[in-house]
Short mmCIF file of C-alpha atoms in Angstrom, two decimals:
data_model
loop_
_atom_site.label_atom_id
_atom_site.label_comp_id
_atom_site.label_asym_id
_atom_site.label_seq_id
_atom_site.Cartn_x
_atom_site.Cartn_y
_atom_site.Cartn_z
CA UNK A 1 67.12 -17.74 79.78
CA UNK A 2 67.41 -13.99 79.96
CA UNK A 3 65.30 -12.14 82.47
CA UNK A 4 61.95 -10.82 81.32
CA UNK A 5 61.45 -7.84 79.05
CA UNK A 6 63.17 -4.60 79.93
CA UNK A 7 61.20 -1.43 79.49
CA UNK A 8 63.23 1.61 78.57
CA UNK A 9 61.92 4.98 79.55
CA UNK A 10 61.15 6.92 76.38
CA UNK A 11 62.87 10.26 76.65
CA UNK A 12 60.25 12.95 76.63
CA UNK A 13 61.43 15.79 74.45
CA UNK A 14 58.50 17.98 75.27
CA UNK A 15 60.32 20.37 77.52
CA UNK A 16 58.35 22.97 79.42
CA UNK A 17 55.31 20.75 79.50
CA UNK A 18 56.66 18.65 82.32
CA UNK A 19 54.42 17.83 85.22
CA UNK A 20 51.25 17.85 83.14
CA UNK A 21 49.07 14.81 82.76
CA UNK A 22 49.83 14.53 79.05
CA UNK A 23 47.23 11.92 78.06
CA UNK A 24 44.43 13.85 79.75
CA UNK A 25 45.47 17.23 78.32
CA UNK A 26 45.97 15.72 74.86
CA UNK A 27 42.47 14.30 74.81
CA UNK A 28 40.82 17.40 76.17
CA UNK A 29 42.44 19.76 73.68
CA UNK A 30 42.03 17.42 70.75
CA UNK A 31 38.33 16.82 71.31
CA UNK A 32 37.57 20.47 72.12
CA UNK A 33 39.37 21.59 68.99
CA UNK A 34 37.39 19.07 66.95
CA UNK A 35 34.18 20.23 68.64
CA UNK A 36 34.70 23.91 67.87
CA UNK A 37 35.72 23.02 64.31
CA UNK A 38 32.52 21.00 63.91
CA UNK A 39 30.39 23.76 65.44
CA UNK A 40 31.90 26.21 62.97
CA UNK A 41 30.94 23.99 60.07
CA UNK A 42 27.42 23.47 61.44
CA UNK A 43 26.80 27.20 61.61
CA UNK A 44 28.33 27.61 58.15
CA UNK A 45 25.84 25.07 56.83
CA UNK A 46 22.94 26.82 58.56
CA UNK A 47 24.03 30.20 57.18
CA UNK A 48 24.27 28.76 53.67
CA UNK A 49 20.54 27.98 53.81
CA UNK A 50 19.13 30.56 56.22
CA UNK A 51 21.68 33.35 55.79
CA UNK A 52 19.18 35.71 54.20
CA UNK A 53 16.27 34.89 56.50
CA UNK A 54 15.23 36.63 59.70
CA UNK A 55 17.37 34.41 61.90
CA UNK A 56 20.42 35.05 59.74
CA UNK A 57 21.94 37.70 62.03
CA UNK A 58 21.38 35.55 65.13
CA UNK A 59 23.13 32.56 63.56
CA UNK A 60 25.90 34.80 62.26
CA UNK A 61 26.55 36.16 65.73
CA UNK A 62 26.75 32.67 67.26
CA UNK A 63 29.01 31.61 64.39
CA UNK A 64 31.37 34.51 65.09
CA UNK A 65 31.73 33.39 68.69
CA UNK A 66 32.50 29.84 67.55
CA UNK A 67 35.18 31.24 65.25
CA UNK A 68 36.81 32.89 68.26
CA UNK A 69 36.62 29.62 70.19
CA UNK A 70 38.30 27.76 67.34
CA UNK A 71 41.04 30.35 67.15
CA UNK A 72 41.72 29.92 70.86
CA UNK A 73 41.93 26.17 70.58
CA UNK A 74 44.26 26.44 67.60
CA UNK A 75 46.61 28.41 69.83
CA UNK A 76 46.31 25.96 72.72
CA UNK A 77 46.93 23.07 70.36
CA UNK A 78 50.24 24.54 69.24
CA UNK A 79 51.23 25.57 72.76
CA UNK A 80 50.62 22.12 74.26
CA UNK A 81 51.87 20.29 71.14
CA UNK A 82 48.71 18.24 70.78
CA UNK A 83 47.93 16.49 67.53
CA UNK A 84 44.60 17.22 65.86
CA UNK A 85 42.13 14.41 65.25
CA UNK A 86 42.50 12.54 61.94
CA UNK A 87 38.78 12.87 61.45
CA UNK A 88 38.86 16.63 60.81
CA UNK A 89 38.10 16.34 57.07
CA UNK A 90 35.16 14.14 57.99
CA UNK A 91 33.82 16.60 60.60
CA UNK A 92 34.24 19.30 57.96
CA UNK A 93 31.68 17.64 55.70
CA UNK A 94 29.48 16.10 58.39
CA UNK A 95 29.15 19.40 60.24
CA UNK A 96 28.17 21.32 57.14
CA UNK A 97 25.67 18.65 56.13
CA UNK A 98 24.11 18.65 59.60
CA UNK A 99 23.84 22.43 59.64
CA UNK A 100 22.42 22.69 56.13
CA UNK A 101 20.14 19.69 56.66
CA UNK A 102 18.65 21.04 59.87
CA UNK A 103 18.23 24.48 58.26
CA UNK A 104 16.31 22.91 55.38
CA UNK A 105 13.75 21.83 58.00
CA UNK A 106 13.16 25.51 58.60
CA UNK A 107 14.28 28.11 61.08
CA UNK A 108 12.94 26.10 63.99
CA UNK A 109 14.78 23.03 62.74
CA UNK A 110 18.05 24.96 62.71
CA UNK A 111 17.40 26.22 66.23
CA UNK A 112 16.60 22.68 67.39
CA UNK A 113 19.93 21.52 66.02
CA UNK A 114 21.67 24.36 67.82
CA UNK A 115 19.96 23.47 71.11
CA UNK A 116 20.92 19.81 70.78
CA UNK A 117 24.54 20.45 69.88
CA UNK A 118 25.10 23.21 72.42
CA UNK A 119 23.59 21.11 75.20
CA UNK A 120 25.92 18.24 74.34
CA UNK A 121 28.90 20.52 74.23
CA UNK A 122 28.21 22.25 77.54
CA UNK A 123 27.68 18.90 79.30
CA UNK A 124 30.95 17.74 77.80
CA UNK A 125 32.79 20.88 78.91
CA UNK A 126 31.35 20.44 82.39
CA UNK A 127 32.77 16.94 82.70
CA UNK A 128 36.15 18.21 81.50
CA UNK A 129 36.07 20.94 84.11
CA UNK A 130 35.34 18.29 86.73
CA UNK A 131 38.24 16.16 85.52
CA UNK A 132 40.70 19.05 85.61
CA UNK A 133 39.49 20.20 89.04
CA UNK A 134 40.01 16.68 90.36
CA UNK A 135 43.53 16.59 88.88
CA UNK A 136 44.92 19.91 90.05
CA UNK A 137 43.03 23.21 89.73
CA UNK A 138 46.19 25.27 90.17
CA UNK A 139 48.26 23.57 87.51
CA UNK A 140 45.51 23.77 84.91
CA UNK A 141 44.25 27.23 85.85
CA UNK A 142 44.55 28.75 82.37
CA UNK A 143 42.92 25.83 80.65
CA UNK A 144 40.11 25.74 83.23
CA UNK A 145 39.44 29.41 82.70
CA UNK A 146 39.16 28.95 78.96
CA UNK A 147 36.86 25.97 79.20
CA UNK A 148 34.63 27.64 81.78
CA UNK A 149 34.28 30.72 79.59
CA UNK A 150 33.46 28.64 76.53
CA UNK A 151 31.00 26.53 78.47
CA UNK A 152 29.15 29.72 79.44
CA UNK A 153 29.12 30.84 75.80
CA UNK A 154 27.70 27.53 74.63
CA UNK A 155 25.01 27.63 77.30
CA UNK A 156 24.09 31.06 76.02
CA UNK A 157 23.75 29.71 72.47
CA UNK A 158 21.58 26.92 73.83
CA UNK A 159 19.29 29.47 75.48
CA UNK A 160 19.13 31.59 72.31
CA UNK A 161 18.07 28.48 70.42
CA UNK A 162 15.26 27.87 72.89
CA UNK A 163 14.18 31.50 72.67
CA UNK A 164 13.79 31.11 68.91
CA UNK A 165 11.22 28.32 69.20
CA UNK A 166 13.52 25.36 68.83
CA UNK A 167 11.01 23.19 70.68
CA UNK A 168 8.38 23.90 68.01
CA UNK A 169 10.51 22.26 65.36
CA UNK A 170 9.15 19.23 63.50
CA UNK A 171 9.91 15.99 65.44
CA UNK A 172 11.87 17.99 67.98
CA UNK A 173 12.56 15.21 70.48
CA UNK A 174 13.55 12.69 67.82
CA UNK A 175 15.79 15.24 66.12
CA UNK A 176 17.38 16.26 69.40
CA UNK A 177 18.06 12.68 70.51
CA UNK A 178 19.52 11.72 67.16
CA UNK A 179 21.83 14.75 67.04
CA UNK A 180 22.99 14.25 70.61
CA UNK A 181 23.79 10.60 69.90
CA UNK A 182 25.85 11.75 66.94
CA UNK A 183 27.65 14.25 69.16
CA UNK A 184 28.48 11.56 71.71
CA UNK A 185 29.94 9.36 68.99
CA UNK A 186 31.92 12.28 67.57
CA UNK A 187 33.32 13.10 71.01
CA UNK A 188 34.26 9.46 71.66
CA UNK A 189 36.09 9.13 68.34
CA UNK A 190 37.82 12.51 68.38
CA UNK A 191 39.26 11.88 71.83
CA UNK A 192 40.95 8.74 70.61
CA UNK A 193 41.65 9.07 66.92
CA UNK B 1 77.40 -17.79 75.60
CA UNK B 2 77.75 -16.54 79.12
CA UNK B 3 80.34 -19.21 79.91
CA UNK B 4 82.56 -18.05 77.09
CA UNK B 5 82.41 -14.47 78.20
CA UNK B 6 83.42 -14.84 81.80
CA UNK B 7 86.75 -16.56 82.28
CA UNK B 8 86.53 -16.21 86.05
CA UNK B 9 83.34 -18.24 85.88
CA UNK B 10 85.20 -21.06 84.22
CA UNK B 11 87.94 -20.71 86.78
CA UNK B 12 85.41 -21.48 89.47
CA UNK B 13 85.05 -24.97 88.14
CA UNK B 14 88.49 -25.63 89.53
CA UNK B 15 89.43 -26.24 93.12
CA UNK B 16 88.47 -23.91 95.92
CA UNK B 17 92.08 -22.95 96.60
CA UNK B 18 92.77 -22.14 92.98
CA UNK B 19 89.57 -20.15 92.94
CA UNK B 20 90.58 -18.11 95.97
CA UNK B 21 93.91 -17.30 94.36
CA UNK B 22 92.45 -16.52 90.95
CA UNK B 23 89.84 -14.32 92.57
CA UNK B 24 92.54 -12.24 94.27
CA UNK B 25 94.13 -11.76 90.87
CA UNK B 26 90.94 -11.43 88.85
CA UNK B 27 91.69 -9.55 85.65
CA UNK B 28 88.75 -7.53 84.34
CA UNK B 29 86.60 -7.86 87.42
CA UNK B 30 89.32 -6.99 89.87
CA UNK B 31 88.01 -3.50 90.44
CA UNK B 32 84.75 -4.41 92.08
CA UNK B 33 83.79 -7.68 93.56
CA UNK B 34 80.25 -6.53 93.95
CA UNK B 35 77.89 -8.68 91.98
CA UNK B 36 80.22 -11.59 91.58
CA UNK B 37 81.25 -12.14 95.19
CA UNK B 38 79.26 -11.17 98.16
CA UNK B 39 82.06 -12.30 100.49
CA UNK B 40 85.72 -12.74 99.71
CA UNK B 41 85.88 -15.90 101.79
CA UNK B 42 82.88 -17.94 100.66
CA UNK B 43 82.45 -18.91 97.04
CA UNK B 44 79.46 -20.36 95.27
CA UNK B 45 80.20 -23.25 92.92
CA UNK B 46 77.67 -21.91 90.46
CA UNK B 47 77.50 -18.19 89.90
CA UNK B 48 73.86 -17.37 89.31
CA UNK B 49 73.42 -14.31 87.14
CA UNK B 50 72.42 -11.71 89.65
CA UNK B 51 68.88 -10.79 88.67
CA UNK B 52 67.68 -7.22 88.44
CA UNK B 53 68.48 -6.31 92.04
CA UNK B 54 69.11 -2.63 92.32
CA UNK B 55 71.49 -2.56 95.30
CA UNK B 56 74.85 -4.20 95.48
CA UNK B 57 76.89 -5.23 98.45
CA UNK B 58 80.47 -4.06 98.53
CA UNK B 59 83.27 -6.06 99.92
CA UNK B 60 82.21 -5.71 103.52
CA UNK B 61 78.60 -6.49 102.74
CA UNK B 62 77.87 -2.75 102.98
CA UNK B 63 75.11 -1.16 100.88
CA UNK B 64 76.61 0.89 98.06
CA UNK B 65 76.42 4.62 98.90
CA UNK B 66 75.07 5.99 95.67
CA UNK B 67 71.92 3.93 95.26
CA UNK B 68 71.03 3.68 91.64
CA UNK B 69 67.78 2.48 90.16
CA UNK B 70 67.70 -0.55 87.94
CA UNK B 71 66.72 1.61 85.03
CA UNK B 72 69.69 3.93 85.50
CA UNK B 73 72.00 0.95 85.73
CA UNK B 74 70.59 -0.49 82.52
CA UNK B 75 71.09 2.85 80.77
CA UNK B 76 74.70 2.93 81.94
CA UNK B 77 75.38 -0.57 80.73
CA UNK B 78 73.81 0.06 77.34
CA UNK B 79 75.67 3.32 76.89
CA UNK B 80 78.93 1.57 77.72
CA UNK B 81 78.01 -1.25 75.33
CA UNK B 82 77.76 1.12 72.35
CA UNK B 83 81.54 1.31 72.19
CA UNK B 84 81.68 -2.39 71.33
CA UNK B 85 78.96 -2.37 68.69
CA UNK B 86 81.23 -1.74 65.69
CA UNK B 87 83.11 -4.89 66.64
CA UNK B 88 80.40 -7.23 67.97
CA UNK B 89 77.27 -5.82 66.35
CA UNK B 90 74.03 -5.18 68.23
CA UNK B 91 74.30 -8.32 70.30
CA UNK B 92 74.48 -9.63 73.80
CA UNK B 93 78.27 -9.80 73.36
CA UNK B 94 78.47 -6.03 73.01
CA UNK B 95 76.30 -5.62 76.11
CA UNK B 96 78.49 -8.04 78.04
CA UNK B 97 81.63 -6.16 77.01
CA UNK B 98 79.97 -2.92 78.06
CA UNK B 99 79.05 -4.39 81.42
CA UNK B 100 82.64 -5.49 81.92
CA UNK B 101 84.00 -1.99 81.36
CA UNK B 102 81.75 -0.84 84.19
CA UNK B 103 83.25 -3.44 86.43
CA UNK B 104 80.21 -5.69 86.35
CA UNK B 105 79.93 -9.32 85.51
CA UNK B 106 79.43 -10.16 81.86
CA UNK B 107 76.38 -12.03 83.11
CA UNK B 108 74.71 -8.63 83.47
CA UNK B 109 73.90 -9.01 79.78
CA UNK B 110 71.31 -11.51 80.99
CA UNK B 111 69.13 -8.57 82.00
CA UNK B 112 68.40 -7.90 78.36
CA UNK B 113 66.89 -9.72 75.42
CA UNK B 114 69.36 -11.77 73.47
CA UNK B 115 68.57 -10.08 70.16
CA UNK B 116 70.02 -6.72 71.20
CA UNK B 117 66.68 -4.91 70.89
CA UNK B 118 67.10 -2.80 73.99
CA UNK B 119 70.57 -1.73 72.95
CA UNK B 120 69.28 -0.46 69.61
CA UNK B 121 66.24 1.25 71.13
CA UNK B 122 68.48 2.86 73.73
CA UNK B 123 70.78 4.13 71.00
CA UNK B 124 67.90 5.53 68.95
CA UNK B 125 66.41 7.20 72.00
CA UNK B 126 69.80 8.72 72.85
CA UNK B 127 70.23 10.05 69.29
CA UNK B 128 66.75 11.57 69.35
CA UNK B 129 67.52 13.32 72.63
CA UNK B 130 70.76 14.69 71.20
CA UNK B 131 68.89 15.94 68.16
CA UNK B 132 66.27 17.69 70.30
CA UNK B 133 68.96 19.38 72.36
CA UNK B 134 70.72 20.49 69.20
CA UNK B 135 67.52 21.93 67.73
CA UNK B 136 66.65 23.58 71.04
CA UNK B 137 70.06 25.29 71.13
CA UNK B 138 69.71 26.48 67.54
CA UNK B 139 66.29 27.87 68.37
CA UNK B 140 67.72 29.76 71.36
CA UNK B 141 70.38 31.31 69.14
CA UNK B 142 67.74 32.48 66.67
CA UNK B 143 65.62 33.90 69.49
CA UNK B 144 68.61 35.77 70.87
CA UNK B 145 69.19 37.17 67.42
CA UNK B 146 72.59 35.54 67.13
CA UNK B 147 71.60 33.41 64.14
CA UNK B 148 69.41 33.74 61.10
CA UNK B 149 66.18 31.78 60.94
CA UNK B 150 66.65 29.11 58.31
CA UNK B 151 64.13 28.61 55.50
CA UNK B 152 62.05 25.47 56.05
CA UNK B 153 63.70 23.30 53.41
CA UNK B 154 67.18 24.05 54.71
CA UNK B 155 66.07 23.49 58.30
CA UNK B 156 64.64 20.08 57.47
CA UNK B 157 67.74 19.13 55.45
CA UNK B 158 70.08 20.12 58.27
CA UNK B 159 68.03 18.40 60.97
CA UNK B 160 67.77 15.12 59.05
CA UNK B 161 71.44 15.25 58.14
CA UNK B 162 72.47 15.92 61.75
CA UNK B 163 70.39 12.98 62.93
CA UNK B 164 71.67 10.60 60.25
CA UNK B 165 75.27 11.58 60.89
CA UNK B 166 74.90 10.09 64.37
CA UNK B 167 74.71 6.71 62.66
CA UNK B 168 78.08 7.04 60.97
CA UNK B 169 80.19 5.34 63.67
CA UNK B 170 77.81 2.36 63.58
CA UNK B 171 77.02 2.36 59.90
CA UNK B 172 78.46 -1.10 59.23
CA UNK B 173 76.07 -2.73 61.67
CA UNK B 174 73.11 -0.42 61.14
CA UNK B 175 71.30 -2.58 58.56
CA UNK B 176 71.22 -5.30 61.20
CA UNK B 177 69.72 -2.83 63.67
CA UNK B 178 67.06 -1.73 61.18
CA UNK B 179 65.92 -5.28 60.65
CA UNK B 180 65.73 -5.89 64.41
CA UNK B 181 63.68 -2.70 64.84
CA UNK B 182 61.18 -4.14 62.39
CA UNK B 183 60.55 -7.23 64.50
CA UNK B 184 56.90 -7.31 65.65
CA UNK B 185 57.71 -6.99 69.34
CA UNK B 186 59.84 -3.90 68.68
CA UNK B 187 57.54 -2.10 66.29
CA UNK B 188 55.48 -0.17 68.88
CA UNK B 189 58.63 1.23 70.51
CA UNK B 190 60.51 1.97 67.30
CA UNK B 191 57.45 3.59 65.74
CA UNK B 192 56.96 5.69 68.85
CA UNK B 193 60.59 6.87 68.75
CA UNK B 194 60.37 7.63 65.04
CA UNK B 195 57.13 9.62 65.27
CA UNK B 196 58.25 11.67 68.24
CA UNK B 197 61.53 12.51 66.48
CA UNK B 198 59.72 13.65 63.33
CA UNK B 199 57.25 15.64 65.43
CA UNK B 200 60.17 17.32 67.21
CA UNK B 201 61.80 18.31 63.92
CA UNK B 202 58.59 19.86 62.64
CA UNK B 203 57.98 21.60 65.95
CA UNK B 204 61.37 23.30 65.85
CA UNK B 205 60.89 24.01 62.13
CA UNK B 206 57.98 26.16 63.25
CA UNK B 207 55.08 24.03 62.13
CA UNK B 208 51.85 25.36 63.57
CA UNK B 209 49.31 23.45 61.54
CA UNK B 210 46.18 22.33 63.34
CA UNK B 211 44.41 20.70 60.42
CA UNK B 212 45.09 17.67 58.27
CA UNK B 213 48.38 19.27 57.19
CA UNK B 214 49.73 18.16 60.56
CA UNK B 215 49.53 14.59 59.31
CA UNK B 216 50.64 15.13 55.73
CA UNK B 217 53.74 17.05 56.79
CA UNK B 218 54.79 14.40 59.25
CA UNK B 219 54.07 11.59 56.81
CA UNK B 220 56.16 13.30 54.13
CA UNK B 221 59.09 13.94 56.45
CA UNK B 222 58.96 10.35 57.74
CA UNK B 223 59.17 9.17 54.14
CA UNK B 224 62.12 11.46 53.45
CA UNK B 225 63.93 10.32 56.58
CA UNK B 226 63.42 6.59 55.99
CA UNK B 227 64.40 6.66 52.33
CA UNK B 228 67.47 8.76 53.04
CA UNK B 229 68.48 6.34 55.80
CA UNK B 230 68.24 3.44 53.34
CA UNK B 231 70.26 5.32 50.74
CA UNK B 232 72.88 5.99 53.37
CA UNK B 233 73.28 2.26 54.01
CA UNK B 234 74.28 1.76 50.38
CA UNK B 235 76.35 4.91 50.03
CA UNK B 236 80.09 4.60 49.58
CA UNK B 237 80.86 8.16 48.47
CA UNK B 238 83.26 10.31 50.52
CA UNK B 239 81.48 11.69 53.60
CA UNK B 240 78.19 10.35 52.22
CA UNK B 241 77.80 13.27 49.80
CA UNK B 242 75.51 11.20 47.58
CA UNK B 243 73.17 10.72 50.52
CA UNK B 244 73.02 14.45 51.29
CA UNK B 245 72.35 15.21 47.64
CA UNK B 246 69.53 12.65 47.64
CA UNK B 247 68.16 14.29 50.81
CA UNK B 248 68.29 17.73 49.20
CA UNK B 249 66.34 16.49 46.18
CA UNK B 250 63.68 14.80 48.28
CA UNK B 251 63.15 17.86 50.44
CA UNK B 252 62.88 20.00 47.30
CA UNK B 253 60.29 17.55 45.93
CA UNK B 254 58.32 17.85 49.14
CA UNK B 255 58.34 21.65 48.94
CA UNK B 256 57.16 21.44 45.33
CA UNK B 257 54.42 19.07 46.36
CA UNK B 258 53.06 21.75 48.65
CA UNK B 259 53.09 24.31 45.88
CA UNK B 260 51.51 21.89 43.43
CA UNK B 261 48.74 21.12 45.89
CA UNK B 262 47.96 24.83 46.20
CA UNK B 263 47.98 25.24 42.44
CA UNK B 264 45.61 22.33 41.97
CA UNK B 265 43.27 23.85 44.52
CA UNK B 266 43.26 27.31 42.88
CA UNK B 267 42.75 25.75 39.46
CA UNK B 268 39.89 23.70 40.83
CA UNK B 269 38.26 26.76 42.34
CA UNK B 270 38.67 28.70 39.10
CA UNK B 271 37.10 25.86 37.13
CA UNK B 272 34.14 25.72 39.51
CA UNK B 273 33.61 29.47 39.21
CA UNK B 274 33.79 29.21 35.45
CA UNK B 275 31.16 26.49 35.41
CA UNK B 276 28.89 28.48 37.73
CA UNK B 277 29.24 31.50 35.46
CA UNK B 278 28.43 29.38 32.44
CA UNK B 279 25.37 27.96 34.18
CA UNK B 280 24.13 31.45 35.09
CA UNK B 281 24.68 32.65 31.53
CA UNK B 282 22.78 29.71 30.06
CA UNK B 283 19.90 30.12 32.49
CA UNK B 284 19.69 33.82 31.63
CA UNK B 285 19.83 33.09 27.91
CA UNK B 286 16.86 30.66 28.04
CA UNK B 287 13.96 33.11 28.80
CA UNK B 288 15.17 35.59 26.15
CA UNK B 289 15.10 32.81 23.56
CA UNK B 290 11.61 31.82 24.64
CA UNK B 291 10.47 35.46 24.20
CA UNK B 292 11.79 35.50 20.62
#
């Protein structure tokens, strides 16, 4: 009877990316890319409804920053040869629907959605920063810098949302909990699929 | 099977004296008595296949100087075995012959599955590595300005052709290999090798998509590669020119598909705009009719 199964080392052809914890980096970049893509669509949905209202410029400015974030992650995705999540078309629609739906509840509704999403995202970025710091702060310096910067931007959006009376939105706590649950699910799926 | 492959093993069934003599004059294994005999003087009546022990003892019971890991040894055996594939197929016989050329016992084939899976996977992995190196070199030449950047369809054609040409020496036995790669226990590995090869080709072709195109492009190229491989199995034209023509047509189809998709999208957008315009016109026409 032949000896037990032999495992052959799969030749890694990803030169130049040696020494990195590929699974961890893959997940981080994939989920962050999906997150920024979703945030873009959420703001697009909000603008579609509230673009001509008084909060239009505020939302537009936050949207512009998210566009920059997405651009950065597109570059990182190509540089680290990470595959995007299959669910992108789904986040495309879901994000827009969430943005438009929350905006239909009024300006405060839109701000409540922003607060919920941005809080989820900054918590998520924080845990990624922790992970990378535990791995090797030197090796992942560039990535850490990017994520820290983006985390600060998202926190700023969160604060802007609060400033614009997010907490006065109809059913604020229910809305916030529901949206944050959705974000958690989206993060879980995008990391893996 | 192992008995047939190792004549010295059979010789051991004879008397001790005969064994000692035949061992001195051992034909294929004369070069190294490592795994077979730990001591020239004592002989085991039954030669156990030496399990996956990484270190060997030389003739004086000394540890071999260049310590080699089990994995490296297995790679060496499988690489040596490839030479015998055209004759024996992707089987344990080929592995045993390969082991013998390295001076090891034919029983070393016992380290591997009897269906030749590892040999095939090793070969595929080796081909993929060669392809990546080839594409990397081409990319360097383009970066140094010593070569022109190829248009995408030509790049894909050349890459797929280069990869498929590596099968030519083994083409007779390749259908057998394909069917073994489809066995359930091999599918994760073979799928992994296939997807990373296709990803490599697109990477060097300059694909920078970060949306769903990432998936459609790879799916399309995988389809092109697999169908061309199957055509190649049936091809009897000189230098497989029918296969390369088939490949050219499929790649052209794929390029057209991209264009068609864009056209469909623009047409769709134009139709939507037309309908919106019509709706606006109708809604403007209504009040004026009511006034009249």
